[in-house]
Every structure is written in C-alpha cells, then in structure tokens.
Amino acid sequence: MLTSMVKEHHAKQSKRKQEQEVRRKEAIEASNELTKSLVDHLNVGVAQAYLNQKRLDAEAKQLHVGATNFAKQTHQWLQLIDNFSSALKELGDVENWARSIESDMQIIQQTLELAYKSSRAVQGTAATTSAAAVASSSSANVEEAN
C-alpha cells in the first residue's frame, strides 16, 4: 500500500509537471505573441513617424528653397526700385538744369533786345544828325551857288 501510494504520488507529480510544462509553454507562447503584437504596433507607429518626418523634411526643404527665391526676388525688386528712384532724381536734376538754362537764355534774350533797341536808337540819332548835317551843308552849297 505504501508503494502504491508512492507510485500514485509520483504519477500525480509527473502529471502535474507535464501540465505545468504545457502551461509554461502556453504562457511563453502567449508572451511571445503579445511581445510580437506590441512590437508590430510600435513599429507601425515608428514607421508612420518616420514617414511623417520624411515628409516634413521634404516640405522644410521646399520652404527653404521658396524663401531663398523670395529673398532673391525681393532683393531684385529693391534694386529696381532704387534704380527707378535714382532715375527720377536724375530727371528732377535735368529738369532743374533745364529751368536754369531757360532762365539764363531769357536774360540773354532780354539783354540782346535792349542792346538791339539801343543800337537802333543810336543809329537813328546818328542818321538824323548826319542827315541834318548833309542837309545844312547842301543848303550852304545852294546858297553859295546863288
């Protein structure tokens, strides 16, 4: 009876060990599946984050190129406006110069007119005086001839 009890105990113990081994294998399998599904889930998130980062990098590069082009275009516009401003300034200087020349020319014209009128007046007076002298000398010649 004691031997049968020992045998029975060993059999139960062996059966329990087998059941424990089966449960241990099932637990390991379950934990492996859980780990795999967690890693897969994390990998999907990491892959999505990687793709998002890649897109952000591409957009940042495009934005940088656009900003650089905009800066170049703005610089060109500023140069154009500066050139335009200089041209307007020069035009104003030319206009001022033209007014000055016009004023000088009017002064010269007035001076020439006065000189012309004065010379005509002097010539008229000289002609009248010459004519009077010629007339008096002619009268004197006519009187002598008489």
PDB file of C-alpha atoms in Angstrom:
ATOM      1  CA  MET A   1       0.000   0.000   0.000  1.00  0.00           C
ATOM      2  CA  LEU A   2       2.752   2.400   0.722  1.00  0.00           C
ATOM      3  CA  THR A   3       4.432   1.627  -2.549  1.00  0.00           C
ATOM      4  CA  SER A   4       1.205   2.083  -4.393  1.00  0.00           C
ATOM      5  CA  MET A   5       0.719   5.395  -2.662  1.00  0.00           C
ATOM      6  CA  VAL A   6       4.267   6.433  -3.595  1.00  0.00           C
ATOM      7  CA  LYS A   7       3.664   5.325  -7.177  1.00  0.00           C
ATOM      8  CA  GLU A   8       0.413   7.150  -7.257  1.00  0.00           C
ATOM      9  CA  HIS A   9       2.077  10.238  -5.787  1.00  0.00           C
ATOM     10  CA  HIS A  10       4.856  10.041  -8.383  1.00  0.00           C
ATOM     11  CA  ALA A  11       2.301   9.617 -11.146  1.00  0.00           C
ATOM     12  CA  LYS A  12       0.314  12.644  -9.931  1.00  0.00           C
ATOM     13  CA  GLN A  13       3.523  14.625  -9.562  1.00  0.00           C
ATOM     14  CA  SER A  14       4.630  13.646 -13.040  1.00  0.00           C
ATOM     15  CA  LYS A  15       1.205  14.556 -14.391  1.00  0.00           C
ATOM     16  CA  ARG A  16       1.379  17.940 -12.639  1.00  0.00           C
ATOM     17  CA  LYS A  17       4.868  18.544 -14.050  1.00  0.00           C
ATOM     18  CA  GLN A  18       3.590  17.784 -17.525  1.00  0.00           C
ATOM     19  CA  GLU A  19       0.611  20.087 -17.025  1.00  0.00           C
ATOM     20  CA  GLN A  20       2.935  22.782 -15.668  1.00  0.00           C
ATOM     21  CA  GLU A  21       5.256  22.307 -18.638  1.00  0.00           C
ATOM     22  CA  VAL A  22       2.298  22.622 -21.032  1.00  0.00           C
ATOM     23  CA  ARG A  23       1.086  25.743 -19.202  1.00  0.00           C
ATOM     24  CA  ARG A  24       4.631  27.160 -19.148  1.00  0.00           C
ATOM     25  CA  LYS A  25       4.921  26.616 -22.927  1.00  0.00           C
ATOM     26  CA  GLU A  26       1.489  28.195 -23.462  1.00  0.00           C
ATOM     27  CA  ALA A  27       2.494  31.151 -21.280  1.00  0.00           C
ATOM     28  CA  ILE A  28       5.769  31.559 -23.208  1.00  0.00           C
ATOM     29  CA  GLU A  29       3.852  31.356 -26.491  1.00  0.00           C
ATOM     30  CA  ALA A  30       1.296  33.875 -25.269  1.00  0.00           C
ATOM     31  CA  SER A  31       4.008  36.230 -24.051  1.00  0.00           C
ATOM     32  CA  ASN A  32       5.863  35.873 -27.395  1.00  0.00           C
ATOM     33  CA  GLU A  33       2.660  36.670 -29.295  1.00  0.00           C
ATOM     34  CA  LEU A  34       1.983  39.640 -27.007  1.00  0.00           C
ATOM     35  CA  THR A  35       5.537  40.899 -27.463  1.00  0.00           C
ATOM     36  CA  LYS A  36       5.302  40.432 -31.222  1.00  0.00           C
ATOM     37  CA  SER A  37       1.986  42.264 -31.465  1.00  0.00           C
ATOM     38  CA  LEU A  38       3.308  45.104 -29.241  1.00  0.00           C
ATOM     39  CA  VAL A  39       6.451  45.389 -31.348  1.00  0.00           C
ATOM     40  CA  ASP A  40       4.367  45.332 -34.537  1.00  0.00           C
ATOM     41  CA  HIS A  41       2.112  48.028 -33.115  1.00  0.00           C
ATOM     42  CA  LEU A  42       5.127  50.122 -32.110  1.00  0.00           C
ATOM     43  CA  ASN A  43       6.768  49.515 -35.478  1.00  0.00           C
ATOM     44  CA  VAL A  44       3.662  50.806 -37.240  1.00  0.00           C
ATOM     45  CA  GLY A  45       3.836  53.951 -35.119  1.00  0.00           C
ATOM     46  CA  VAL A  46       7.567  54.294 -35.667  1.00  0.00           C
ATOM     47  CA  ALA A  47       7.155  53.732 -39.405  1.00  0.00           C
ATOM     48  CA  GLN A  48       4.397  56.353 -39.501  1.00  0.00           C
ATOM     49  CA  ALA A  49       6.563  58.789 -37.521  1.00  0.00           C
ATOM     50  CA  TYR A  50       9.460  58.113 -39.917  1.00  0.00           C
ATOM     51  CA  LEU A  51       7.251  58.793 -42.943  1.00  0.00           C
ATOM     52  CA  ASN A  52       5.911  61.959 -41.322  1.00  0.00           C
ATOM     53  CA  GLN A  53       9.447  63.107 -40.548  1.00  0.00           C
ATOM     54  CA  LYS A  54      10.490  62.401 -44.116  1.00  0.00           C
ATOM     55  CA  ARG A  55       7.548  64.451 -45.439  1.00  0.00           C
ATOM     56  CA  LEU A  56       8.352  67.272 -43.010  1.00  0.00           C
ATOM     57  CA  ASP A  57      11.983  67.289 -44.143  1.00  0.00           C
ATOM     58  CA  ALA A  58      10.901  67.494 -47.797  1.00  0.00           C
ATOM     59  CA  GLU A  59       8.456  70.323 -47.042  1.00  0.00           C
ATOM     60  CA  ALA A  60      11.083  72.162 -44.981  1.00  0.00           C
ATOM     61  CA  LYS A  61      13.495  71.895 -47.902  1.00  0.00           C
ATOM     62  CA  GLN A  62      10.835  73.242 -50.299  1.00  0.00           C
ATOM     63  CA  LEU A  63      10.060  76.057 -47.864  1.00  0.00           C
ATOM     64  CA  HIS A  64      13.754  76.930 -47.623  1.00  0.00           C
ATOM     65  CA  VAL A  65      14.080  76.984 -51.420  1.00  0.00           C
ATOM     66  CA  GLY A  66      10.936  79.129 -51.682  1.00  0.00           C
ATOM     67  CA  ALA A  67      12.188  81.525 -49.008  1.00  0.00           C
ATOM     68  CA  THR A  68      15.561  81.792 -50.745  1.00  0.00           C
ATOM     69  CA  ASN A  69      13.884  82.517 -54.088  1.00  0.00           C
ATOM     70  CA  PHE A  70      11.621  85.064 -52.429  1.00  0.00           C
ATOM     71  CA  ALA A  71      14.625  86.763 -50.829  1.00  0.00           C
ATOM     72  CA  LYS A  72      16.392  86.920 -54.210  1.00  0.00           C
ATOM     73  CA  GLN A  73      13.286  88.324 -55.893  1.00  0.00           C
ATOM     74  CA  THR A  74      12.806  90.868 -53.112  1.00  0.00           C
ATOM     75  CA  HIS A  75      16.448  91.937 -53.485  1.00  0.00           C
ATOM     76  CA  GLN A  76      15.927  92.356 -57.249  1.00  0.00           C
ATOM     77  CA  TRP A  77      12.797  94.414 -56.625  1.00  0.00           C
ATOM     78  CA  LEU A  78      14.671  96.621 -54.166  1.00  0.00           C
ATOM     79  CA  GLN A  79      17.434  97.175 -56.714  1.00  0.00           C
ATOM     80  CA  LEU A  80      14.848  98.002 -59.381  1.00  0.00           C
ATOM     81  CA  ILE A  81      13.118 100.488 -57.084  1.00  0.00           C
ATOM     82  CA  ASP A  82      16.475 102.021 -56.141  1.00  0.00           C
ATOM     83  CA  ASN A  83      17.396 102.384 -59.832  1.00  0.00           C
ATOM     84  CA  PHE A  84      13.983 103.890 -60.549  1.00  0.00           C
ATOM     85  CA  SER A  85      14.400 106.314 -57.664  1.00  0.00           C
ATOM     86  CA  SER A  86      17.829 107.339 -58.953  1.00  0.00           C
ATOM     87  CA  ALA A  87      16.414 107.841 -62.441  1.00  0.00           C
ATOM     88  CA  LEU A  88      13.649 110.042 -61.038  1.00  0.00           C
ATOM     89  CA  LYS A  89      16.227 112.018 -59.090  1.00  0.00           C
ATOM     90  CA  GLU A  90      18.313 112.493 -62.212  1.00  0.00           C
ATOM     91  CA  LEU A  91      15.215 113.528 -64.130  1.00  0.00           C
ATOM     92  CA  GLY A  92      14.495 116.107 -61.444  1.00  0.00           C
ATOM     93  CA  ASP A  93      18.091 117.321 -61.714  1.00  0.00           C
ATOM     94  CA  VAL A  94      17.787 117.575 -65.510  1.00  0.00           C
ATOM     95  CA  GLU A  95      14.506 119.449 -65.168  1.00  0.00           C
ATOM     96  CA  ASN A  96      16.103 121.864 -62.717  1.00  0.00           C
ATOM     97  CA  TRP A  97      19.086 122.298 -65.069  1.00  0.00           C
ATOM     98  CA  ALA A  98      16.709 122.953 -67.997  1.00  0.00           C
ATOM     99  CA  ARG A  99      14.869 125.620 -65.984  1.00  0.00           C
ATOM    100  CA  SER A 100      18.180 127.267 -65.108  1.00  0.00           C
ATOM    101  CA  ILE A 101      19.281 127.249 -68.755  1.00  0.00           C
ATOM    102  CA  GLU A 102      15.884 128.614 -69.820  1.00  0.00           C
ATOM    103  CA  SER A 103      16.163 131.430 -67.283  1.00  0.00           C
ATOM    104  CA  ASP A 104      19.680 132.242 -68.476  1.00  0.00           C
ATOM    105  CA  MET A 105      18.517 132.228 -72.106  1.00  0.00           C
ATOM    106  CA  GLN A 106      15.642 134.622 -71.281  1.00  0.00           C
ATOM    107  CA  ILE A 107      18.116 137.003 -69.594  1.00  0.00           C
ATOM    108  CA  ILE A 108      20.384 136.807 -72.653  1.00  0.00           C
ATOM    109  CA  GLN A 109      17.395 137.440 -74.978  1.00  0.00           C
ATOM    110  CA  GLN A 110      16.311 140.467 -72.976  1.00  0.00           C
ATOM    111  CA  THR A 111      19.853 141.803 -72.940  1.00  0.00           C
ATOM    112  CA  LEU A 112      20.185 141.329 -76.707  1.00  0.00           C
ATOM    113  CA  GLU A 113      16.819 143.042 -77.295  1.00  0.00           C
ATOM    114  CA  LEU A 114      17.886 146.010 -75.188  1.00  0.00           C
ATOM    115  CA  ALA A 115      21.223 146.164 -76.992  1.00  0.00           C
ATOM    116  CA  TYR A 116      19.477 145.974 -80.371  1.00  0.00           C
ATOM    117  CA  LYS A 117      16.993 148.684 -79.424  1.00  0.00           C
ATOM    118  CA  SER A 118      19.785 150.877 -78.068  1.00  0.00           C
ATOM    119  CA  SER A 119      21.869 150.438 -81.200  1.00  0.00           C
ATOM    120  CA  ARG A 120      18.826 151.232 -83.380  1.00  0.00           C
ATOM    121  CA  ALA A 121      18.196 154.341 -81.321  1.00  0.00           C
ATOM    122  CA  VAL A 122      21.841 155.390 -81.599  1.00  0.00           C
ATOM    123  CA  GLN A 123      21.829 154.654 -85.337  1.00  0.00           C
ATOM    124  CA  GLY A 124      18.596 156.618 -85.756  1.00  0.00           C
ATOM    125  CA  THR A 125      20.049 159.574 -83.862  1.00  0.00           C
ATOM    126  CA  ALA A 126      23.289 159.352 -85.825  1.00  0.00           C
ATOM    127  CA  ALA A 127      21.366 159.128 -89.113  1.00  0.00           C
ATOM    128  CA  THR A 128      19.240 162.111 -88.162  1.00  0.00           C
ATOM    129  CA  THR A 129      22.319 164.053 -87.173  1.00  0.00           C
ATOM    130  CA  SER A 130      24.077 163.033 -90.416  1.00  0.00           C
ATOM    131  CA  ALA A 131      21.027 163.884 -92.466  1.00  0.00           C
ATOM    132  CA  ALA A 132      20.801 167.249 -90.769  1.00  0.00           C
ATOM    133  CA  ALA A 133      24.469 167.857 -91.396  1.00  0.00           C
ATOM    134  CA  VAL A 134      24.110 166.828 -95.020  1.00  0.00           C
ATOM    135  CA  ALA A 135      21.019 168.995 -95.359  1.00  0.00           C
ATOM    136  CA  SER A 136      22.728 172.021 -93.837  1.00  0.00           C
ATOM    137  CA  SER A 137      25.778 171.516 -95.978  1.00  0.00           C
ATOM    138  CA  SER A 138      23.556 171.179 -99.063  1.00  0.00           C
ATOM    139  CA  SER A 139      21.753 174.392 -98.153  1.00  0.00           C
ATOM    140  CA  ALA A 140      25.029 176.134 -97.704  1.00  0.00           C
ATOM    141  CA  ASN A 141      26.192 174.903-101.088  1.00  0.00           C
ATOM    142  CA  VAL A 142      22.932 176.041-102.665  1.00  0.00           C
ATOM    143  CA  GLU A 143      23.284 179.476-101.090  1.00  0.00           C
ATOM    144  CA  GLU A 144      26.837 179.816-102.282  1.00  0.00           C
ATOM    145  CA  ALA A 145      25.836 178.849-105.719  1.00  0.00           C
ATOM    146  CA  ASN A 146      23.262 181.587-105.711  1.00  0.00           C
TER     147      ASN A 146
END
